[in-house]
Coordinates of C-alpha atoms and ligand atoms in Angstrom, one line a residue:
X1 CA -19.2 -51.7 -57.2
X2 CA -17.1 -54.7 -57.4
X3 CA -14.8 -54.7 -60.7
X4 CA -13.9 -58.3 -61.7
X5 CA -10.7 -59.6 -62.9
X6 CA -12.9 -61.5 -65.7
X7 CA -14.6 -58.1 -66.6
X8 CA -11.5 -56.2 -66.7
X9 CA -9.5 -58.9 -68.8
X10 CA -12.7 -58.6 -71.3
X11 CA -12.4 -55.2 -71.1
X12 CA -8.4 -55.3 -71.8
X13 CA -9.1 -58.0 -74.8
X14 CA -11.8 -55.5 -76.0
X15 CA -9.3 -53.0 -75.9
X16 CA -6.8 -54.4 -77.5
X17 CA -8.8 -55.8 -80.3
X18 CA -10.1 -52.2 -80.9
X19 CA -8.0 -50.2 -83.7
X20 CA -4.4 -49.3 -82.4
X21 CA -4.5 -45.5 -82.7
X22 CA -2.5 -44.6 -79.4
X23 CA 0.2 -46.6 -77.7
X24 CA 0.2 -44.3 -74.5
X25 CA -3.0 -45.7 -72.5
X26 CA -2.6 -46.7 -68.8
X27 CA -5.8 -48.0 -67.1
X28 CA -5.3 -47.5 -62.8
X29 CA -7.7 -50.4 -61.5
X30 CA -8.9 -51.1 -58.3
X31 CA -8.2 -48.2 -56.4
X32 CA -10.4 -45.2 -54.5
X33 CA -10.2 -42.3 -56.9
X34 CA -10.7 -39.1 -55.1
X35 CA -12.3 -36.9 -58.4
X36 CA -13.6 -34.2 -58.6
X37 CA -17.3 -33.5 -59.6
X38 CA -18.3 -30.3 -61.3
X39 CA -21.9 -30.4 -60.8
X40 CA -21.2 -30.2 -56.4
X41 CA -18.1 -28.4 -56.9
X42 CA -17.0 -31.0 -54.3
X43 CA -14.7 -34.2 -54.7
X44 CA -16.4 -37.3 -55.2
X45 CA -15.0 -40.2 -54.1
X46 CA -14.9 -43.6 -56.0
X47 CA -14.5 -47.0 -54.5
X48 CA -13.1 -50.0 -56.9
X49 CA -12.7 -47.0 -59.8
X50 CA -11.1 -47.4 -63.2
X51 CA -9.2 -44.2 -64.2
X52 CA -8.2 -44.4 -67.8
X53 CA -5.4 -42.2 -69.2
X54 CA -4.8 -41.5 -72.6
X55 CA -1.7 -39.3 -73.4
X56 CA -1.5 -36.3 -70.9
X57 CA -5.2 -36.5 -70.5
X58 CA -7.8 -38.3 -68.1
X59 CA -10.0 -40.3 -70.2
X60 CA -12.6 -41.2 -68.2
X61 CA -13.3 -42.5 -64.7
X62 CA -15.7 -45.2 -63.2
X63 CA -16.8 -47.1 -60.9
X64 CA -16.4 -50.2 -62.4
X65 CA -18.5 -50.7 -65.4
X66 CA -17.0 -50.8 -68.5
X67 CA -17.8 -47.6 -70.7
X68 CA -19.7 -47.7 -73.5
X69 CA -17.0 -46.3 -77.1
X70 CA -13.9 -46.3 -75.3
X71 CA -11.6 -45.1 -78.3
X72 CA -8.8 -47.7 -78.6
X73 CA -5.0 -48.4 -78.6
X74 CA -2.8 -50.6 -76.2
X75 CA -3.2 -49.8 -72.7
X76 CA -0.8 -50.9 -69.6
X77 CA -2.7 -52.1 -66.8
X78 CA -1.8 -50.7 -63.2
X79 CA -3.2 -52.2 -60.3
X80 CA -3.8 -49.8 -57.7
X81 CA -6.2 -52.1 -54.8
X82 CA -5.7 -50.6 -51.7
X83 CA -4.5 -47.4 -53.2
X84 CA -5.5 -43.7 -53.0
X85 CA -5.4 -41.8 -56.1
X86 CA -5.9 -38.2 -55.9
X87 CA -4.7 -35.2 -58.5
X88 CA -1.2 -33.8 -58.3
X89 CA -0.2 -31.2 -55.7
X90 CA 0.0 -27.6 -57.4
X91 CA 2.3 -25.2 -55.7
X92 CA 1.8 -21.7 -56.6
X93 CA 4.2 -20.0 -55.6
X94 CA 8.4 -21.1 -54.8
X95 CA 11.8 -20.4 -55.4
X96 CA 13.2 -23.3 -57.4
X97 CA 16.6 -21.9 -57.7
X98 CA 17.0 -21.5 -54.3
X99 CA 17.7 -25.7 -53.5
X100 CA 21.5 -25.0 -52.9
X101 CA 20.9 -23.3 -49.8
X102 CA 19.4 -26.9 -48.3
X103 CA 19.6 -26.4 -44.3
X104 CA 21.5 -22.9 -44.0
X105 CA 18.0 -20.9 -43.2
X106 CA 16.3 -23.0 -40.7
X107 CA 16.6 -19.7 -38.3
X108 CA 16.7 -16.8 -41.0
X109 CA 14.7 -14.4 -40.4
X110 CA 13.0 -12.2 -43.5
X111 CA 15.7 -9.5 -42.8
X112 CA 18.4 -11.7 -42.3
X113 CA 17.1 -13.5 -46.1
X114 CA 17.4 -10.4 -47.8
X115 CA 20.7 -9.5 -47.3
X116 CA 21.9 -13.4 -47.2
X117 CA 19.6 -15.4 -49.7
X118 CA 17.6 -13.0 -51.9
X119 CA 17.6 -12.1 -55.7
X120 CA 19.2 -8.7 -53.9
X121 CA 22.4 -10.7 -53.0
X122 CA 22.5 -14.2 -54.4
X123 CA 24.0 -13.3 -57.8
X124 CA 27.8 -13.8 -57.2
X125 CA 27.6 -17.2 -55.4
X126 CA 25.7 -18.7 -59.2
X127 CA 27.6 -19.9 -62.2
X128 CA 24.7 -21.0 -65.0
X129 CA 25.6 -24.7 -64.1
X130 CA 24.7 -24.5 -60.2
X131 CA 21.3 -22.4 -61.1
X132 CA 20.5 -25.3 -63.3
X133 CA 21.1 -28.2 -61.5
X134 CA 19.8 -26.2 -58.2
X135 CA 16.8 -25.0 -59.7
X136 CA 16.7 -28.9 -61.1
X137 CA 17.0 -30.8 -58.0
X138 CA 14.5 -28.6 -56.3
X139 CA 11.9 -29.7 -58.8
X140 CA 12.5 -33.4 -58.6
X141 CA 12.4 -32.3 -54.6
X142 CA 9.0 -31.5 -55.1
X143 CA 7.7 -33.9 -58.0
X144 CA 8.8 -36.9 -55.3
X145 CA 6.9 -35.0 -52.7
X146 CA 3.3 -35.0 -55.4
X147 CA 3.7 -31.7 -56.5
X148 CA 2.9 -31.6 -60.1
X149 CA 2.8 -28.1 -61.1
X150 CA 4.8 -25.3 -59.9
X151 CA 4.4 -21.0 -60.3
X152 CA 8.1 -21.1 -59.8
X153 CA 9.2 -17.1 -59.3
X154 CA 12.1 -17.0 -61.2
X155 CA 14.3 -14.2 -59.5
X156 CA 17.6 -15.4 -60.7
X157 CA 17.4 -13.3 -63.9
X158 CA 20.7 -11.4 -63.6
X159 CA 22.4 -12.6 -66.8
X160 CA 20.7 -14.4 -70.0
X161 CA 22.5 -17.2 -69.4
X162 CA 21.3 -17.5 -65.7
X163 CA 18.1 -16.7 -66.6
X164 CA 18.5 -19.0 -69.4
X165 CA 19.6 -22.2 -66.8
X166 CA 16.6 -21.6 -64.8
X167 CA 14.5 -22.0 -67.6
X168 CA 16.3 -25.1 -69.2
X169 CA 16.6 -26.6 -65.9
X170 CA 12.4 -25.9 -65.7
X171 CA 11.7 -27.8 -69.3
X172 CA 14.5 -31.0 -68.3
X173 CA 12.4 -31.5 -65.0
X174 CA 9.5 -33.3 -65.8
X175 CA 6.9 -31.2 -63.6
X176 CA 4.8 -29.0 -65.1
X177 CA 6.0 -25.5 -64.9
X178 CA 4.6 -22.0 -65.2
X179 CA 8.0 -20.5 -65.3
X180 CA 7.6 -16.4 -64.2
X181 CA 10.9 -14.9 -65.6
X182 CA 11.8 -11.8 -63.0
X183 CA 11.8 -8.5 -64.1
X184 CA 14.0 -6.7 -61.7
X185 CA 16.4 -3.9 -61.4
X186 CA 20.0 -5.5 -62.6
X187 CA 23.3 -3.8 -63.3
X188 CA 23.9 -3.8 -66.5
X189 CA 21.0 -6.0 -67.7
X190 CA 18.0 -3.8 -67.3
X191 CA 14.4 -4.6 -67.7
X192 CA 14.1 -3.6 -71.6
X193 CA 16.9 -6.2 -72.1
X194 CA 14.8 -8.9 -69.6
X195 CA 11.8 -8.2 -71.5
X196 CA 13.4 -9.2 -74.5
X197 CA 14.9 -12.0 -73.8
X198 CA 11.7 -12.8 -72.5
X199 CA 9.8 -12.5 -75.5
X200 CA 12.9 -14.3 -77.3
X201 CA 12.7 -17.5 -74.8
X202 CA 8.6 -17.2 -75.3
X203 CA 8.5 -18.1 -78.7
X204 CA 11.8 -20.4 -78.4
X205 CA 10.3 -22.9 -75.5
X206 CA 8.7 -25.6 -77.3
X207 CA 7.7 -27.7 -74.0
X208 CA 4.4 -28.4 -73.5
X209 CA 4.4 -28.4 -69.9
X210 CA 6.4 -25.1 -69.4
X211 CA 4.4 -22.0 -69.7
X212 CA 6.5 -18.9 -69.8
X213 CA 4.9 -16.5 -67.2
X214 CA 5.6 -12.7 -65.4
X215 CA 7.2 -11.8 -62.4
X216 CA 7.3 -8.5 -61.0
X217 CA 7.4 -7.2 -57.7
X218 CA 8.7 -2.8 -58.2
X219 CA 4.8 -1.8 -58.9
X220 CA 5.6 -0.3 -55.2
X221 CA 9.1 1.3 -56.2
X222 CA 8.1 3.1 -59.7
X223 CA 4.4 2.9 -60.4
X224 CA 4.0 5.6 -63.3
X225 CA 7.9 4.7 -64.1
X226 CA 9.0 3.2 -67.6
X227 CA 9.8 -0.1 -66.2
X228 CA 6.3 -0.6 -64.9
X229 CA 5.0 0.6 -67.7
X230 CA 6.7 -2.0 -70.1
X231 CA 5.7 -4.7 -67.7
X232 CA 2.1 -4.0 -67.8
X233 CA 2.2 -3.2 -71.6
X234 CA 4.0 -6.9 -72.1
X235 CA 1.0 -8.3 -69.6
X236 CA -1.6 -6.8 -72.2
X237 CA 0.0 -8.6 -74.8
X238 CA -1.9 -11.4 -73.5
X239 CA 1.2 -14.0 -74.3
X240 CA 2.6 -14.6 -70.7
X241 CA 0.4 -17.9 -68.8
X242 CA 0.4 -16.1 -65.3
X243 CA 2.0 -12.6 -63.3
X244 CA 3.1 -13.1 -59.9
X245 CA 4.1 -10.5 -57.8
X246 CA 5.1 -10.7 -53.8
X247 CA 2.6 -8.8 -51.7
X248 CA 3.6 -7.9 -47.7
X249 CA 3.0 -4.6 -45.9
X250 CA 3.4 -3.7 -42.2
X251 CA 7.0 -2.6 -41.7
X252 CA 7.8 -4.0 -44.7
X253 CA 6.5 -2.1 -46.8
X254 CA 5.9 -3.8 -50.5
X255 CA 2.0 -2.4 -50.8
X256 CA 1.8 -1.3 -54.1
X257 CA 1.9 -5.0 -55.4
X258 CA -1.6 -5.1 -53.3
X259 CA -4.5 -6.2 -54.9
X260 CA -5.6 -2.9 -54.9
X261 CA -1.7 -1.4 -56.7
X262 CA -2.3 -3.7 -59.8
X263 CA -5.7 -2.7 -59.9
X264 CA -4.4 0.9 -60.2
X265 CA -1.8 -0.1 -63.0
X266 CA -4.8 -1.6 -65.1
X267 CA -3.7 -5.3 -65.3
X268 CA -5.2 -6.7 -62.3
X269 CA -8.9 -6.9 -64.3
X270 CA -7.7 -9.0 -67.4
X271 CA -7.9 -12.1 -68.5
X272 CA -4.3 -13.4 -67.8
X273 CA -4.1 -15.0 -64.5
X274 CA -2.8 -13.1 -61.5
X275 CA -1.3 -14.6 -58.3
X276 CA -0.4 -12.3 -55.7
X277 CA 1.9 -13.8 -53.2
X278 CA 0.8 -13.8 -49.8
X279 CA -1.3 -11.3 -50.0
X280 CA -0.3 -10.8 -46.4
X281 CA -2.0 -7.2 -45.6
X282 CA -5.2 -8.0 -47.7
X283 CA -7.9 -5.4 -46.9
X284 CA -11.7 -5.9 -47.4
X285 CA -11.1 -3.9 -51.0
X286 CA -8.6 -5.9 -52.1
X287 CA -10.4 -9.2 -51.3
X288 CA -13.6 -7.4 -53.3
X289 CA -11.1 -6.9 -56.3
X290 CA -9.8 -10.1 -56.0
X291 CA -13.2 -11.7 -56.5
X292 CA -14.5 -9.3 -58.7
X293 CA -12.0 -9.7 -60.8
X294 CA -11.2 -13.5 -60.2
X295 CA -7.9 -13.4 -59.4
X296 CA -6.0 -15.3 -56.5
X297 CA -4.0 -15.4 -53.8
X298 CA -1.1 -17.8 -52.7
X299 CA -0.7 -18.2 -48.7
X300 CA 2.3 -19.6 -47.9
X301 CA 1.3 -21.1 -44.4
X302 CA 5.1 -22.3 -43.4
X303 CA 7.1 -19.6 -44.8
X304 CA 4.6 -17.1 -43.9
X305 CA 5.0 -18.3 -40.2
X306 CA 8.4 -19.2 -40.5
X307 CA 9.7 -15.4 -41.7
X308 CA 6.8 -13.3 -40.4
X309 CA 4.4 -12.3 -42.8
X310 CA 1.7 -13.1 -40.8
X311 CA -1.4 -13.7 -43.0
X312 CA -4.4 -12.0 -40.5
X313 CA -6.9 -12.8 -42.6
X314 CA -6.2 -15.0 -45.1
X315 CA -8.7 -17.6 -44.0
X316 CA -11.1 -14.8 -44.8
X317 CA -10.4 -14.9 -48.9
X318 CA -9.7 -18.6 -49.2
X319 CA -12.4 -18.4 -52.2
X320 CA -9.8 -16.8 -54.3
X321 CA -6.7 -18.5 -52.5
X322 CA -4.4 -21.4 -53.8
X323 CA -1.4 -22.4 -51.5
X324 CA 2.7 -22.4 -52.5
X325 CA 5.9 -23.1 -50.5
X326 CA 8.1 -20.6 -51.0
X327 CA 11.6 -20.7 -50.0
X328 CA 11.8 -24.3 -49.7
X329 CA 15.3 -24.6 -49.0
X330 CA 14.6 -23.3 -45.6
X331 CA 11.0 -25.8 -44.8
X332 CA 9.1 -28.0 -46.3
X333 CA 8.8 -28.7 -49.6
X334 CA 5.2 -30.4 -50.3
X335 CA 2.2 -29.0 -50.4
X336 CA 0.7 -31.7 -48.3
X337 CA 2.6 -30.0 -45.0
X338 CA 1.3 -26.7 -46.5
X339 CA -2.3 -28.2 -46.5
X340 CA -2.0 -29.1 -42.7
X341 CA -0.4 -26.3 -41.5
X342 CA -2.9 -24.2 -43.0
X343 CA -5.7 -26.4 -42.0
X344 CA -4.9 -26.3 -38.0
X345 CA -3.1 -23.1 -37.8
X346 CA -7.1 -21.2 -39.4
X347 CA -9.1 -23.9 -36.7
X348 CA -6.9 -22.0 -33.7
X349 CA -7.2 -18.9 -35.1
X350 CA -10.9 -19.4 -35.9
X351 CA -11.3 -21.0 -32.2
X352 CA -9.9 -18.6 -30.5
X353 CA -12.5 -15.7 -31.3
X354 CA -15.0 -18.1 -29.4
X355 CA -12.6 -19.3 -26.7
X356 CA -11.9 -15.4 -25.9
X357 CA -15.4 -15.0 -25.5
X358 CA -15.5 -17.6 -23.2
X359 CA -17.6 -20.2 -25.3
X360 CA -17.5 -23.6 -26.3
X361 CA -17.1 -23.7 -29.9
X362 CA -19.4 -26.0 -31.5
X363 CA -18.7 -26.6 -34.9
X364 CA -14.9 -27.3 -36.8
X365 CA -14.8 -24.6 -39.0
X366 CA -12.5 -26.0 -41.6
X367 CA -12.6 -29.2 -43.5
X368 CA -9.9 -32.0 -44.7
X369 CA -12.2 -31.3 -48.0
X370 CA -11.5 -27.6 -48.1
X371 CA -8.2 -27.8 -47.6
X372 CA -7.8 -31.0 -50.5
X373 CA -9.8 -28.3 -52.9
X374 CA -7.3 -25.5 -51.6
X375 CA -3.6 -27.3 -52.6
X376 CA -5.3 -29.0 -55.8
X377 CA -8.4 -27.5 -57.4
X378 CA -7.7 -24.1 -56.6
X379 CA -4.3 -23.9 -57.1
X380 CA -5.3 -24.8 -60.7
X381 CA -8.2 -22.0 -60.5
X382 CA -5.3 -19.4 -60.0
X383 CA -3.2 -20.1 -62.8
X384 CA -6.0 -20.0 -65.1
X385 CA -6.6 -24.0 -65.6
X386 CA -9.6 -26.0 -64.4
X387 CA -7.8 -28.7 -66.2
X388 CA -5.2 -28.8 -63.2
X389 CA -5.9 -30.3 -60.2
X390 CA -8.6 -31.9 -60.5
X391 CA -9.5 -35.7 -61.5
X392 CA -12.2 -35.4 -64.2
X393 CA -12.9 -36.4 -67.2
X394 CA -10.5 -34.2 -69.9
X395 CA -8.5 -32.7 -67.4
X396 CA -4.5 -32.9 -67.6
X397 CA -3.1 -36.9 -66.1
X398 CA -1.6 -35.4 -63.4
X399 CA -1.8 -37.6 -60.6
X400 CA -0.4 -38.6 -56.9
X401 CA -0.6 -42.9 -56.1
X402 CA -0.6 -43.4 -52.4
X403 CA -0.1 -46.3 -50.7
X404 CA -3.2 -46.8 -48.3
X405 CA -1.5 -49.6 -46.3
X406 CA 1.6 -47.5 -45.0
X407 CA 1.6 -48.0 -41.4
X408 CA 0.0 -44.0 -41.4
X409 CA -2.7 -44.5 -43.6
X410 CA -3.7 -48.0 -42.6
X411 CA -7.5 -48.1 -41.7
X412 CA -8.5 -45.4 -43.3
X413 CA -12.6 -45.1 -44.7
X414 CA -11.9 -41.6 -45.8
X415 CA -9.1 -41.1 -48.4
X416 CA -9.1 -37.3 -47.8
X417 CA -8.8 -37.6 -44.2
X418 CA -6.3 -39.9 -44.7
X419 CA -4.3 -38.0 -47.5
X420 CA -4.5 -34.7 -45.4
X421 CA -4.0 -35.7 -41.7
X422 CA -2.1 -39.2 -42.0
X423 CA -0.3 -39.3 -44.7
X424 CA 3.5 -38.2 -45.6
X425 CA 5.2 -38.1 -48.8
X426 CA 7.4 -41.2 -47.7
X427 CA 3.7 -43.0 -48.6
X428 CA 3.6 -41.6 -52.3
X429 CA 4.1 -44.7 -54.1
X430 CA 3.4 -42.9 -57.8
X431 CA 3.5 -39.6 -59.4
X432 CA 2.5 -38.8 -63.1
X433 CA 2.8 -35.6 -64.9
X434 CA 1.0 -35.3 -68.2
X435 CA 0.3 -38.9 -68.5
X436 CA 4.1 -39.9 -68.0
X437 CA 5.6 -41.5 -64.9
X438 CA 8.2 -39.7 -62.9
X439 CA 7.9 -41.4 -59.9
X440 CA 7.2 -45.4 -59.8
X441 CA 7.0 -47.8 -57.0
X442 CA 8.4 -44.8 -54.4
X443 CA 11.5 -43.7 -56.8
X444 CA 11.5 -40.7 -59.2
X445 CA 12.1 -42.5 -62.8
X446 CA 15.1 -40.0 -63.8
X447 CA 17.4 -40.8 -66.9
X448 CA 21.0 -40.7 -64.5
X449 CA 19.1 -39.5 -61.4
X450 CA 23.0 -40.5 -59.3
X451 CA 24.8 -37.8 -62.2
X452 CA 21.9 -35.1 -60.9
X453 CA 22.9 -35.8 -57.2
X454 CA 26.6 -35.5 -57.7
X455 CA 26.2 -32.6 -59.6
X456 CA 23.8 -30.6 -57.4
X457 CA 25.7 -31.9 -54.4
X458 CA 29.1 -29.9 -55.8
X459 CA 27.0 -26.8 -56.5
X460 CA 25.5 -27.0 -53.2
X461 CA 29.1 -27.4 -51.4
X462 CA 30.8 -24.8 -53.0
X463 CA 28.1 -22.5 -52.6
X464 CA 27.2 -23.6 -49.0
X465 CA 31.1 -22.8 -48.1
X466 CA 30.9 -19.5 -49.4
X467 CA 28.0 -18.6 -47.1
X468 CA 29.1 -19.8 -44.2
X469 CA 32.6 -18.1 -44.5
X470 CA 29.9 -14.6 -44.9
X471 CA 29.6 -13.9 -41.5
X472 CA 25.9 -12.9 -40.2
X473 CA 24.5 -9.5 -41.2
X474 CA 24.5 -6.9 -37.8
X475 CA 20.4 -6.1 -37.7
X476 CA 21.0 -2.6 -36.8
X477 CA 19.2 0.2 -37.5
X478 CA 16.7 0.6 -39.9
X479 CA 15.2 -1.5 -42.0
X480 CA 16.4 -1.7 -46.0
X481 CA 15.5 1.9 -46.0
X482 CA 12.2 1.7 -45.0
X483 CA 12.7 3.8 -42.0
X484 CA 11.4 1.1 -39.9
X485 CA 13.8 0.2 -37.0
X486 CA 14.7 -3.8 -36.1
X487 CA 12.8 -4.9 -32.7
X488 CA 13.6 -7.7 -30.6
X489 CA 12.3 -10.6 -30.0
X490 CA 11.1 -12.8 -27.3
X491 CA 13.8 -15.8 -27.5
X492 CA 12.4 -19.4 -26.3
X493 CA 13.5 -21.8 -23.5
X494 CA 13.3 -25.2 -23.2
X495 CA 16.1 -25.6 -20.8
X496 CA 15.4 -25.8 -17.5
X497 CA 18.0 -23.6 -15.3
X498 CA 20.5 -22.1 -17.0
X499 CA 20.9 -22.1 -21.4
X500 CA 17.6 -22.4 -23.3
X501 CA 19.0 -25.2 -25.5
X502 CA 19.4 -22.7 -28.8
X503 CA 22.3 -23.4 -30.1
X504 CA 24.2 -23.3 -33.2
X505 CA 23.3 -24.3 -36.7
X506 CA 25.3 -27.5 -37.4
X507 CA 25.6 -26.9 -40.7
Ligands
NAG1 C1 19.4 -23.6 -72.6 O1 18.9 -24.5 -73.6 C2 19.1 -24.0 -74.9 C3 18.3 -24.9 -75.9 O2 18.7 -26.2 -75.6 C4 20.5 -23.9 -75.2 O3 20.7 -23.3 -76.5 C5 21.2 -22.9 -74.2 O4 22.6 -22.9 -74.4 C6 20.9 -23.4 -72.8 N1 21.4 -22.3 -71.9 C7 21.9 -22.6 -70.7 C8 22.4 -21.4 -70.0 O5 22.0 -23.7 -70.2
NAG2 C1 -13.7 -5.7 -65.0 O1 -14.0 -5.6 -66.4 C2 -15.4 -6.0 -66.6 C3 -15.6 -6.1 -68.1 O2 -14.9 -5.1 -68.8 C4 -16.3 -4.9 -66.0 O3 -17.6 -5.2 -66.2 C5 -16.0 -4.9 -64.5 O4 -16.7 -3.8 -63.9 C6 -14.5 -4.7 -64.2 N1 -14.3 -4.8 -62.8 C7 -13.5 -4.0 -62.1 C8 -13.3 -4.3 -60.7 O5 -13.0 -3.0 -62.6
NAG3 C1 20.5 -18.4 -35.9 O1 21.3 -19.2 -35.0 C2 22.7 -18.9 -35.0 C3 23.3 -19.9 -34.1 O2 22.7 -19.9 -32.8 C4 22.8 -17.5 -34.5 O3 24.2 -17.1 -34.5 C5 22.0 -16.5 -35.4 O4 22.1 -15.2 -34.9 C6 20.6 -17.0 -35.5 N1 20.0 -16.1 -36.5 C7 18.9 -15.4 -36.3 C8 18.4 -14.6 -37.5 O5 18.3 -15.4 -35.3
ZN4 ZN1 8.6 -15.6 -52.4

């Protein structure tokens, strides 16, 4: 339906004549609103649409008629013809704290991470200021890419005071974060100490869009210990938004943080939300427990490729499956690369059991819609919020602009298709979070945004130095204990002759 600019300057006068009872109203007009509807579970689509905010919430949404008792207050008036609105990007599971490292990994393999990047290691190169303006930057990295909301997994909890950065670094961003403090084996800061500072900084944050979560990954290392104990005790509390725990088996051994592990610890069937991470080694029970109990997974399509996980059958649990970045400094940062990754890399793999059987396939097996509902919808499913990621009435403003005449989007019919397959984040034109702006007209609206550069840019120097004057780590032996031994890999040519055109990192 056609919205006219008489209608809608009726509609503002009405509005404005209407008792002034909330100053923060914005009215998006004009644009195709990809929503969400919860009677087909599907997103509808509306042409011409009218998406009212009103503080951090989504109002209501048409296609052009004027509703009957708006409520009333000023409104600003955005004009979005042209434009594709869909929900904010949610990211369930990354390292914010990690940004520092920008460009060092782009070869690292999972090994070579843990001795050179992890939580294991990373301590000594981070005073509180670089793990706060690190942790900072990365978020403005991905707020300018449309993600909204973040499970960050906070492993930089070796002092209060880093742990304390992180945090502060979290609130100051802007993006909504469910921030999963780390409890991990430290010297001299143990996990009783963690798990009080954790119930100190639960009751101290007073930001509404940071949710104080659980991180845990040693169900594998002490599952009848203290520490585990404690952990699951403080998750039965009920006070912590999410737990988040990394999940990969094979050779590398972390199963006990399976499905199945928390399961055995008694948290996995309660009512706060559980993301495991990767989930990499799910097995047909774990994927039952995961449904039965409603819980999620997070498949990290680029990292899980980039490092190894592997993800064998991930595309058969995507029911209960959201989708995160990881360690971004290494890859991508936006969940929109995640979304396509995923989306082609399942259609080979689903392909390819017909194609070895020597038939022609003849059906696409996965959707631009399922894998919209995958980075937005179901993203918020896992954290516990059907308020997040989706456009509907009630649910939190948290919304992505895009321009649909960018030379990659231009032409499109659908705006899902175009979103998924055509788009990049160079065409996000807006981003709001909780009703607010924080990107406008293709630049993040940051109070000294040039300050935050310089500042992360001298963190990331010094820091950068430091690692490059580490030399590499041998890969010799065994594995971290595991017992498993290193193998070696098939190394790639695109040189014709002699040299494969590897090279070094020019870093
Ligand atoms: C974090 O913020 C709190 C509250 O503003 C402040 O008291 C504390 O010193 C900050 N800590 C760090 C490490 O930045
Ligand atoms: C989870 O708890 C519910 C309610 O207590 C129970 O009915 C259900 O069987 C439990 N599921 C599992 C997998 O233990
Ligand atoms: C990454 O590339 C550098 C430069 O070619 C090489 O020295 C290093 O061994 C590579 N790292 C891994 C883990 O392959
Ligand atoms: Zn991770």
């Amino acid at each position: 339906m056609q919205f006219h600019e008489a209608a809608l300057s009726a509609f503002v006068i009405f509005y404005h004549a209407a008792v002034a009872a909330c100053a923060y109203s914005k009215l998006l007009t004009g644009g195709t609103i990809v929503a969400y509807d919860e009677g087909t579970r599907l997103p509808k689509v509306i042409r011409d649409g009218l998406l009212l905010i009103r503080e951090d919430r989504i109002a209501w949404i048409s296609d052009g008629a004027l509703p009957d008792n708006v409520a009333t207050g000023d409104v600003e008036v955005i004009d979005c013809t042209d434009k594709i609105i869909t929900p904010g990007f949610i990211d369930t599971h990354r390292h914010g704290w990690q940004t520092v490292f920008k460009t060092l990994g782009s070869n690292t393999t999972l090994a070579e991470y843990f001795s050179r990047y992890s939580a294991l290691v990373a301590r000594p190169l981070f005073t509180p200021e670089d793990l706060y303006i690190s942790q900072l930057a990365g978020i403005h990295e991905a707020l300018n890419a449309g993600v909204t909301t973040i499970l960050d997994h906070a492993h930089h909890t070796w002092t209060r005071e880093l742990a304390a950065a992180g945090l502060n670094a979290s609130v100051d961003s802007g993006a909504r974060i469910f921030w999963a403090y780390t409890f991990q084996n430290v010297e001299n800061f143990g996990i009783p100490d963690q798990i009080s500072q954790w119930r100190e900084l639960s009751s101290a944050v007073s930001s509404k869009l940071t949710a104080l979560s659980i991180a845990y990954d040693d169900f594998a290392n002490s599952p009848e210990g203290a520490d585990t104990l404690a952990v699951v005790n403080l998750v039965h509390e009920g006070n912590a938004a999410v737990l988040t725990t990394h999940h990969v088996e094979g050779p590398w051994m972390i199963e006990e943080n399976s499905p199945e592990g928390l399961h055995r610890v008694g948290i996995l069937n309660s009512s706060t939300p559980i993301v495991v991470s990767h989930a990499a080694s799910l097995t047909p029970r774990g994927a039952q427990l995961l449904r039965s109990t409603n819980q999620h997974i997070s498949i990290t399509p680029e990292s899980e490729m980039h490092y190894g996980h592997l993800h064998p059958a991930s595309h058969l649990i995507l029911d209960q499956a959201s989708l995160g970045v990881d360690t971004h400094f290494a890859f991508s940062t936006d969940i929109l690369t995640q979304a396509r990754m995923w989306l082609q890399t399942t259609r080979y793999r689903v392909y390819k059991n017909t194609l070895d059987r020597w038939e022609i396939p003849v059906g696409n097996p996965f959707s631009v819609n399922q894998a919209f509902l995958l980075a937005t919808r179901n993203g918020g499913l896992a954290l516990g919020r059907k308020d997040l990621g989706v456009i509907a009435p009630d649910a939190k403003a948290d919304i992505v602009v895009w321009d649909g005449c960018s030379p990659s989007m231009l032409g499109w019919s659908d705006p899902i298709a175009a979103v998924i397959l055509h788009a990049s984040v160079g065409d996000i034109e807006h981003v709001l979070v909780d009703g607010e702006f924080v990107k406008r007209d293709g630049k993040l609206v940051i109070e000294g945004y040039k300050g935050v550069q310089d500042r992360f840019l001298r963190s990331a120097k010094r820091i950068q130095g430091l690692l490059k004057a580490t030399p590499l780590p041998q890969q010799e032996g065994a594995f971290l204990g595991t017992g498993y031994p290193y193998g070696q890999v098939m190394e790639i040519d695109v040189q014709r002759g002699e040299g494969t055109g590897y090279g070094p990192i020019y870093a």
